[in-house]
Amino acid sequence: MRELLFHALDESELQPGDHIYVWRLGYCHHGIWDGYMVIHYAARDGTGNTKFGAVIRKDSLKVFLKGGGLRRYKYGIGEAEWFLKLRGTCSVKESDPADLVLQRAEALVGQGAYNFLSNNCEHFALWCTLGQRCSDVPNQATSSIINLVWSVASPLRGAGLIILDAFANEITYSLDSFFEDLVEAEHNKVDPDSGEVQRNWL
């Protein structure tokens, strides 16, 4: 239940190539776990106190979390579950294999060009896990209004997720089919040209 509702996990459960995140004040900070360190966007000095001049670098999990709770981004979930989740925490798409995720992440260590709207920590992590397929994935920057509404409706969302989990075999397929068009429509709203730096990572 803890992972279903909050995506929470212990450090011992981490696997190399995991896309992880931590809640900060009003947003999630994302990174890729390589088995020993977290690859993420942070200030050059590693403090993480400002994103100005941030680069992709490696830091310990403790530095990445800064006292926050460890969360794992979920991939390959059903449309109904995705619709009820906050954007920036999950995707209906399946992640690429861990070795490819790590290859992409390692190749970008030391690069900068951070931009909150088009090249932030979530864009980086999604590029590592999905490659070119990340271009239409709704994220925190593109879904701030939806996330605000869903934050207010947290009890309702939680109840819906618990019901989905309890009756997965009976109703999930029908609900996924019902939400499929809505999920596709929201993905289609994402500007594929918004990730200019991501395309340059090819």
PDB file of C-alpha atoms in Angstrom:
ATOM      1  CA  MET A   1       0.000   0.000   0.000  1.00  0.00           C
ATOM      2  CA  ARG A   2       2.862   2.364   0.815  1.00  0.00           C
ATOM      3  CA  GLU A   3       4.338   1.922  -2.661  1.00  0.00           C
ATOM      4  CA  LEU A   4       0.924   1.974  -4.367  1.00  0.00           C
ATOM      5  CA  LEU A   5      -0.076   5.350  -2.920  1.00  0.00           C
ATOM      6  CA  PHE A   6       3.250   7.059  -2.322  1.00  0.00           C
ATOM      7  CA  HIS A   7       5.825   5.097  -4.411  1.00  0.00           C
ATOM      8  CA  ALA A   8       7.910   4.870  -1.226  1.00  0.00           C
ATOM      9  CA  LEU A   9      10.678   2.294  -0.864  1.00  0.00           C
ATOM     10  CA  ASP A  10      13.769   1.538   1.190  1.00  0.00           C
ATOM     11  CA  GLU A  11      17.308   1.969  -0.098  1.00  0.00           C
ATOM     12  CA  SER A  12      17.760  -1.818   0.019  1.00  0.00           C
ATOM     13  CA  GLU A  13      15.020  -2.172  -2.627  1.00  0.00           C
ATOM     14  CA  LEU A  14      16.757   0.033  -5.181  1.00  0.00           C
ATOM     15  CA  GLN A  15      17.973  -1.464  -8.449  1.00  0.00           C
ATOM     16  CA  PRO A  16      20.565   0.035 -10.837  1.00  0.00           C
ATOM     17  CA  GLY A  17      18.766   2.040 -13.489  1.00  0.00           C
ATOM     18  CA  ASP A  18      15.863   2.995 -11.209  1.00  0.00           C
ATOM     19  CA  HIS A  19      14.308   6.403 -11.818  1.00  0.00           C
ATOM     20  CA  ILE A  20      13.892   7.844  -8.341  1.00  0.00           C
ATOM     21  CA  TYR A  21      12.532  11.086  -6.959  1.00  0.00           C
ATOM     22  CA  VAL A  22      12.075  13.001  -3.729  1.00  0.00           C
ATOM     23  CA  TRP A  23       9.464  15.572  -2.824  1.00  0.00           C
ATOM     24  CA  ARG A  24      10.820  19.061  -2.268  1.00  0.00           C
ATOM     25  CA  LEU A  25       8.723  22.145  -1.516  1.00  0.00           C
ATOM     26  CA  GLY A  26       6.038  22.036  -4.220  1.00  0.00           C
ATOM     27  CA  TYR A  27       7.847  19.783  -6.698  1.00  0.00           C
ATOM     28  CA  CYS A  28       9.675  16.473  -7.184  1.00  0.00           C
ATOM     29  CA  HIS A  29      13.414  16.258  -7.757  1.00  0.00           C
ATOM     30  CA  HIS A  30      14.402  13.367 -10.064  1.00  0.00           C
ATOM     31  CA  GLY A  31      17.488  11.271 -10.659  1.00  0.00           C
ATOM     32  CA  ILE A  32      18.801   7.894 -11.831  1.00  0.00           C
ATOM     33  CA  TRP A  33      20.266   5.379  -9.382  1.00  0.00           C
ATOM     34  CA  ASP A  34      23.426   3.699 -10.729  1.00  0.00           C
ATOM     35  CA  GLY A  35      23.774   1.205  -7.905  1.00  0.00           C
ATOM     36  CA  TYR A  36      26.043   3.398  -5.776  1.00  0.00           C
ATOM     37  CA  MET A  37      25.246   7.037  -6.529  1.00  0.00           C
ATOM     38  CA  VAL A  38      22.442   9.167  -7.945  1.00  0.00           C
ATOM     39  CA  ILE A  39      22.915  10.855 -11.316  1.00  0.00           C
ATOM     40  CA  HIS A  40      20.891  14.069 -11.357  1.00  0.00           C
ATOM     41  CA  TYR A  41      20.856  17.799 -12.008  1.00  0.00           C
ATOM     42  CA  ALA A  42      22.453  19.749  -9.147  1.00  0.00           C
ATOM     43  CA  ALA A  43      24.556  22.809  -8.480  1.00  0.00           C
ATOM     44  CA  ARG A  44      28.172  22.397  -9.525  1.00  0.00           C
ATOM     45  CA  ASP A  45      29.297  22.394  -5.897  1.00  0.00           C
ATOM     46  CA  GLY A  46      26.808  19.644  -5.050  1.00  0.00           C
ATOM     47  CA  THR A  47      24.825  21.691  -2.561  1.00  0.00           C
ATOM     48  CA  GLY A  48      21.622  21.566  -4.584  1.00  0.00           C
ATOM     49  CA  ASN A  49      20.623  24.926  -3.075  1.00  0.00           C
ATOM     50  CA  THR A  50      20.170  26.512  -6.493  1.00  0.00           C
ATOM     51  CA  LYS A  51      19.621  25.241 -10.018  1.00  0.00           C
ATOM     52  CA  PHE A  52      21.415  28.238 -11.562  1.00  0.00           C
ATOM     53  CA  GLY A  53      24.291  26.799 -13.546  1.00  0.00           C
ATOM     54  CA  ALA A  54      23.264  23.266 -12.580  1.00  0.00           C
ATOM     55  CA  VAL A  55      24.975  20.306 -14.233  1.00  0.00           C
ATOM     56  CA  ILE A  56      24.296  16.597 -14.403  1.00  0.00           C
ATOM     57  CA  ARG A  57      26.480  15.046 -11.710  1.00  0.00           C
ATOM     58  CA  LYS A  58      26.767  12.127  -9.303  1.00  0.00           C
ATOM     59  CA  ASP A  59      25.963  12.459  -5.618  1.00  0.00           C
ATOM     60  CA  SER A  60      25.257  10.144  -2.717  1.00  0.00           C
ATOM     61  CA  LEU A  61      21.667   9.157  -2.012  1.00  0.00           C
ATOM     62  CA  LYS A  62      21.842  11.171   1.210  1.00  0.00           C
ATOM     63  CA  VAL A  63      22.784  14.333  -0.696  1.00  0.00           C
ATOM     64  CA  PHE A  64      20.061  13.679  -3.264  1.00  0.00           C
ATOM     65  CA  LEU A  65      17.331  13.147  -0.654  1.00  0.00           C
ATOM     66  CA  LYS A  66      18.341  16.007   1.667  1.00  0.00           C
ATOM     67  CA  GLY A  67      16.250  14.442   4.417  1.00  0.00           C
ATOM     68  CA  GLY A  68      13.253  13.684   2.176  1.00  0.00           C
ATOM     69  CA  GLY A  69      11.605  10.333   1.544  1.00  0.00           C
ATOM     70  CA  LEU A  70      12.838   8.066  -1.239  1.00  0.00           C
ATOM     71  CA  ARG A  71      10.331   7.419  -4.050  1.00  0.00           C
ATOM     72  CA  ARG A  72      10.495   5.322  -7.225  1.00  0.00           C
ATOM     73  CA  TYR A  73       8.919   6.551 -10.464  1.00  0.00           C
ATOM     74  CA  LYS A  74       6.524   3.908 -11.798  1.00  0.00           C
ATOM     75  CA  TYR A  75       6.527   2.781 -15.422  1.00  0.00           C
ATOM     76  CA  GLY A  76       4.098   0.670 -17.412  1.00  0.00           C
ATOM     77  CA  ILE A  77       1.064   1.366 -15.249  1.00  0.00           C
ATOM     78  CA  GLY A  78      -2.518   1.242 -16.485  1.00  0.00           C
ATOM     79  CA  GLU A  79      -4.346   4.268 -17.813  1.00  0.00           C
ATOM     80  CA  ALA A  80      -6.786   4.407 -14.883  1.00  0.00           C
ATOM     81  CA  GLU A  81      -3.995   4.414 -12.279  1.00  0.00           C
ATOM     82  CA  TRP A  82      -2.024   7.008 -14.247  1.00  0.00           C
ATOM     83  CA  PHE A  83      -5.070   9.278 -14.480  1.00  0.00           C
ATOM     84  CA  LEU A  84      -5.352   9.280 -10.667  1.00  0.00           C
ATOM     85  CA  LYS A  85      -1.658   9.889  -9.996  1.00  0.00           C
ATOM     86  CA  LEU A  86       0.198  13.202  -9.817  1.00  0.00           C
ATOM     87  CA  ARG A  87       2.026  13.978 -13.029  1.00  0.00           C
ATOM     88  CA  GLY A  88       5.757  13.627 -12.662  1.00  0.00           C
ATOM     89  CA  THR A  89       5.516  10.394 -10.647  1.00  0.00           C
ATOM     90  CA  CYS A  90       4.638   7.710 -13.207  1.00  0.00           C
ATOM     91  CA  SER A  91       4.095   6.826 -16.876  1.00  0.00           C
ATOM     92  CA  VAL A  92       1.993   4.399 -18.897  1.00  0.00           C
ATOM     93  CA  LYS A  93       5.101   3.712 -20.989  1.00  0.00           C
ATOM     94  CA  GLU A  94       7.538   0.933 -20.133  1.00  0.00           C
ATOM     95  CA  SER A  95      11.082   1.927 -19.210  1.00  0.00           C
ATOM     96  CA  ASP A  96      13.937   0.815 -21.433  1.00  0.00           C
ATOM     97  CA  PRO A  97      16.307  -1.855 -20.025  1.00  0.00           C
ATOM     98  CA  ALA A  98      18.454  -0.779 -17.076  1.00  0.00           C
ATOM     99  CA  ASP A  99      21.741  -1.064 -18.970  1.00  0.00           C
ATOM    100  CA  LEU A 100      20.490   1.363 -21.628  1.00  0.00           C
ATOM    101  CA  VAL A 101      19.126   3.726 -18.959  1.00  0.00           C
ATOM    102  CA  LEU A 102      22.520   3.799 -17.243  1.00  0.00           C
ATOM    103  CA  GLN A 103      24.375   4.207 -20.535  1.00  0.00           C
ATOM    104  CA  ARG A 104      22.354   7.328 -21.333  1.00  0.00           C
ATOM    105  CA  ALA A 105      22.733   8.731 -17.821  1.00  0.00           C
ATOM    106  CA  GLU A 106      26.498   8.174 -17.681  1.00  0.00           C
ATOM    107  CA  ALA A 107      26.944   9.783 -21.104  1.00  0.00           C
ATOM    108  CA  LEU A 108      25.383  13.020 -19.862  1.00  0.00           C
ATOM    109  CA  VAL A 109      27.375  13.461 -16.643  1.00  0.00           C
ATOM    110  CA  GLY A 110      28.994  16.902 -16.704  1.00  0.00           C
ATOM    111  CA  GLN A 111      26.506  18.448 -19.122  1.00  0.00           C
ATOM    112  CA  GLY A 112      24.521  21.539 -18.193  1.00  0.00           C
ATOM    113  CA  ALA A 113      22.012  23.793 -19.989  1.00  0.00           C
ATOM    114  CA  TYR A 114      19.466  23.402 -17.194  1.00  0.00           C
ATOM    115  CA  ASN A 115      16.096  24.983 -17.926  1.00  0.00           C
ATOM    116  CA  PHE A 116      13.062  24.609 -15.649  1.00  0.00           C
ATOM    117  CA  LEU A 117      10.551  24.344 -18.503  1.00  0.00           C
ATOM    118  CA  SER A 118      12.434  22.405 -21.161  1.00  0.00           C
ATOM    119  CA  ASN A 119      15.479  20.712 -19.629  1.00  0.00           C
ATOM    120  CA  ASN A 120      15.028  20.007 -15.933  1.00  0.00           C
ATOM    121  CA  CYS A 121      15.805  17.026 -13.697  1.00  0.00           C
ATOM    122  CA  GLU A 122      12.626  15.215 -14.746  1.00  0.00           C
ATOM    123  CA  HIS A 123      13.366  15.706 -18.455  1.00  0.00           C
ATOM    124  CA  PHE A 124      16.817  14.226 -17.841  1.00  0.00           C
ATOM    125  CA  ALA A 125      15.494  11.156 -16.004  1.00  0.00           C
ATOM    126  CA  LEU A 126      12.760  10.555 -18.605  1.00  0.00           C
ATOM    127  CA  TRP A 127      15.297  10.808 -21.413  1.00  0.00           C
ATOM    128  CA  CYS A 128      17.420   8.168 -19.687  1.00  0.00           C
ATOM    129  CA  THR A 129      14.502   5.745 -19.244  1.00  0.00           C
ATOM    130  CA  LEU A 130      12.569   6.353 -22.467  1.00  0.00           C
ATOM    131  CA  GLY A 131      14.913   7.944 -24.996  1.00  0.00           C
ATOM    132  CA  GLN A 132      13.005   9.670 -27.796  1.00  0.00           C
ATOM    133  CA  ARG A 133       9.747   8.256 -26.418  1.00  0.00           C
ATOM    134  CA  CYS A 134       9.879  10.811 -23.593  1.00  0.00           C
ATOM    135  CA  SER A 135       8.930  13.715 -25.860  1.00  0.00           C
ATOM    136  CA  ASP A 136       5.169  13.524 -25.192  1.00  0.00           C
ATOM    137  CA  VAL A 137       5.170  12.448 -21.537  1.00  0.00           C
ATOM    138  CA  PRO A 138       3.276  14.932 -19.313  1.00  0.00           C
ATOM    139  CA  ASN A 139       5.465  16.164 -16.464  1.00  0.00           C
ATOM    140  CA  GLN A 140       5.354  18.593 -13.550  1.00  0.00           C
ATOM    141  CA  ALA A 141       6.249  21.604 -15.691  1.00  0.00           C
ATOM    142  CA  THR A 142       3.503  20.920 -18.260  1.00  0.00           C
ATOM    143  CA  SER A 143       0.844  19.725 -15.800  1.00  0.00           C
ATOM    144  CA  SER A 144       1.003  22.181 -12.900  1.00  0.00           C
ATOM    145  CA  ILE A 145      -2.739  22.943 -12.961  1.00  0.00           C
ATOM    146  CA  ILE A 146      -3.713  19.257 -13.022  1.00  0.00           C
ATOM    147  CA  ASN A 147      -1.331  18.537 -10.155  1.00  0.00           C
ATOM    148  CA  LEU A 148      -2.773  21.409  -8.133  1.00  0.00           C
ATOM    149  CA  VAL A 149      -6.306  20.039  -8.569  1.00  0.00           C
ATOM    150  CA  TRP A 150      -5.226  16.484  -7.759  1.00  0.00           C
ATOM    151  CA  SER A 151      -3.322  17.656  -4.673  1.00  0.00           C
ATOM    152  CA  VAL A 152      -6.512  19.171  -3.289  1.00  0.00           C
ATOM    153  CA  ALA A 153      -8.378  15.970  -4.140  1.00  0.00           C
ATOM    154  CA  SER A 154      -5.824  13.651  -2.486  1.00  0.00           C
ATOM    155  CA  PRO A 155      -8.379  11.690  -0.368  1.00  0.00           C
ATOM    156  CA  LEU A 156     -10.504  11.012  -3.452  1.00  0.00           C
ATOM    157  CA  ARG A 157      -7.486   9.923  -5.488  1.00  0.00           C
ATOM    158  CA  GLY A 158      -6.282   7.680  -2.684  1.00  0.00           C
ATOM    159  CA  ALA A 159      -9.650   5.958  -2.397  1.00  0.00           C
ATOM    160  CA  GLY A 160      -9.733   5.415  -6.143  1.00  0.00           C
ATOM    161  CA  LEU A 161      -6.262   3.850  -6.167  1.00  0.00           C
ATOM    162  CA  ILE A 162      -7.125   1.525  -3.292  1.00  0.00           C
ATOM    163  CA  ILE A 163     -10.267   0.365  -5.124  1.00  0.00           C
ATOM    164  CA  LEU A 164      -8.244  -0.221  -8.295  1.00  0.00           C
ATOM    165  CA  ASP A 165      -5.743  -2.302  -6.370  1.00  0.00           C
ATOM    166  CA  ALA A 166      -8.403  -4.318  -4.525  1.00  0.00           C
ATOM    167  CA  PHE A 167     -10.405  -5.186  -7.633  1.00  0.00           C
ATOM    168  CA  ALA A 168      -7.614  -5.193 -10.165  1.00  0.00           C
ATOM    169  CA  ASN A 169      -8.617  -8.296 -12.076  1.00  0.00           C
ATOM    170  CA  GLU A 170     -12.291  -7.391 -12.283  1.00  0.00           C
ATOM    171  CA  ILE A 171     -12.365  -3.714 -13.229  1.00  0.00           C
ATOM    172  CA  THR A 172      -8.887  -2.523 -14.236  1.00  0.00           C
ATOM    173  CA  TYR A 173      -9.133  -3.563 -17.889  1.00  0.00           C
ATOM    174  CA  SER A 174     -12.495  -1.844 -18.341  1.00  0.00           C
ATOM    175  CA  LEU A 175     -11.331   1.329 -16.605  1.00  0.00           C
ATOM    176  CA  ASP A 176      -8.074   1.424 -18.559  1.00  0.00           C
ATOM    177  CA  SER A 177     -10.099   1.251 -21.777  1.00  0.00           C
ATOM    178  CA  PHE A 178     -12.367   4.040 -20.528  1.00  0.00           C
ATOM    179  CA  PHE A 179      -9.433   6.341 -19.664  1.00  0.00           C
ATOM    180  CA  GLU A 180      -7.319   5.459 -22.709  1.00  0.00           C
ATOM    181  CA  ASP A 181      -8.588   8.339 -24.866  1.00  0.00           C
ATOM    182  CA  LEU A 182      -8.205  10.856 -22.018  1.00  0.00           C
ATOM    183  CA  VAL A 183      -4.635   9.733 -21.357  1.00  0.00           C
ATOM    184  CA  GLU A 184      -3.769   9.896 -25.058  1.00  0.00           C
ATOM    185  CA  ALA A 185      -5.293  13.367 -25.335  1.00  0.00           C
ATOM    186  CA  GLU A 186      -3.193  14.671 -22.439  1.00  0.00           C
ATOM    187  CA  HIS A 187      -0.032  13.210 -23.969  1.00  0.00           C
ATOM    188  CA  ASN A 188      -0.894  14.845 -27.303  1.00  0.00           C
ATOM    189  CA  LYS A 189      -1.044  18.254 -25.608  1.00  0.00           C
ATOM    190  CA  VAL A 190       2.662  18.105 -24.769  1.00  0.00           C
ATOM    191  CA  ASP A 191       4.688  20.125 -27.248  1.00  0.00           C
ATOM    192  CA  PRO A 192       7.176  17.669 -28.822  1.00  0.00           C
ATOM    193  CA  ASP A 193       9.491  20.625 -29.529  1.00  0.00           C
ATOM    194  CA  SER A 194       9.651  21.674 -25.858  1.00  0.00           C
ATOM    195  CA  GLY A 195      12.653  19.458 -25.142  1.00  0.00           C
ATOM    196  CA  GLU A 196      15.186  21.067 -27.468  1.00  0.00           C
ATOM    197  CA  VAL A 197      18.175  20.057 -25.347  1.00  0.00           C
ATOM    198  CA  GLN A 198      16.889  16.497 -25.056  1.00  0.00           C
ATOM    199  CA  ARG A 199      16.910  16.095 -28.838  1.00  0.00           C
ATOM    200  CA  ASN A 200      20.489  17.352 -28.873  1.00  0.00           C
ATOM    201  CA  TRP A 201      21.399  14.481 -26.527  1.00  0.00           C
ATOM    202  CA  LEU A 202      20.932  12.010 -29.408  1.00  0.00           C
TER     203      LEU A 202
END
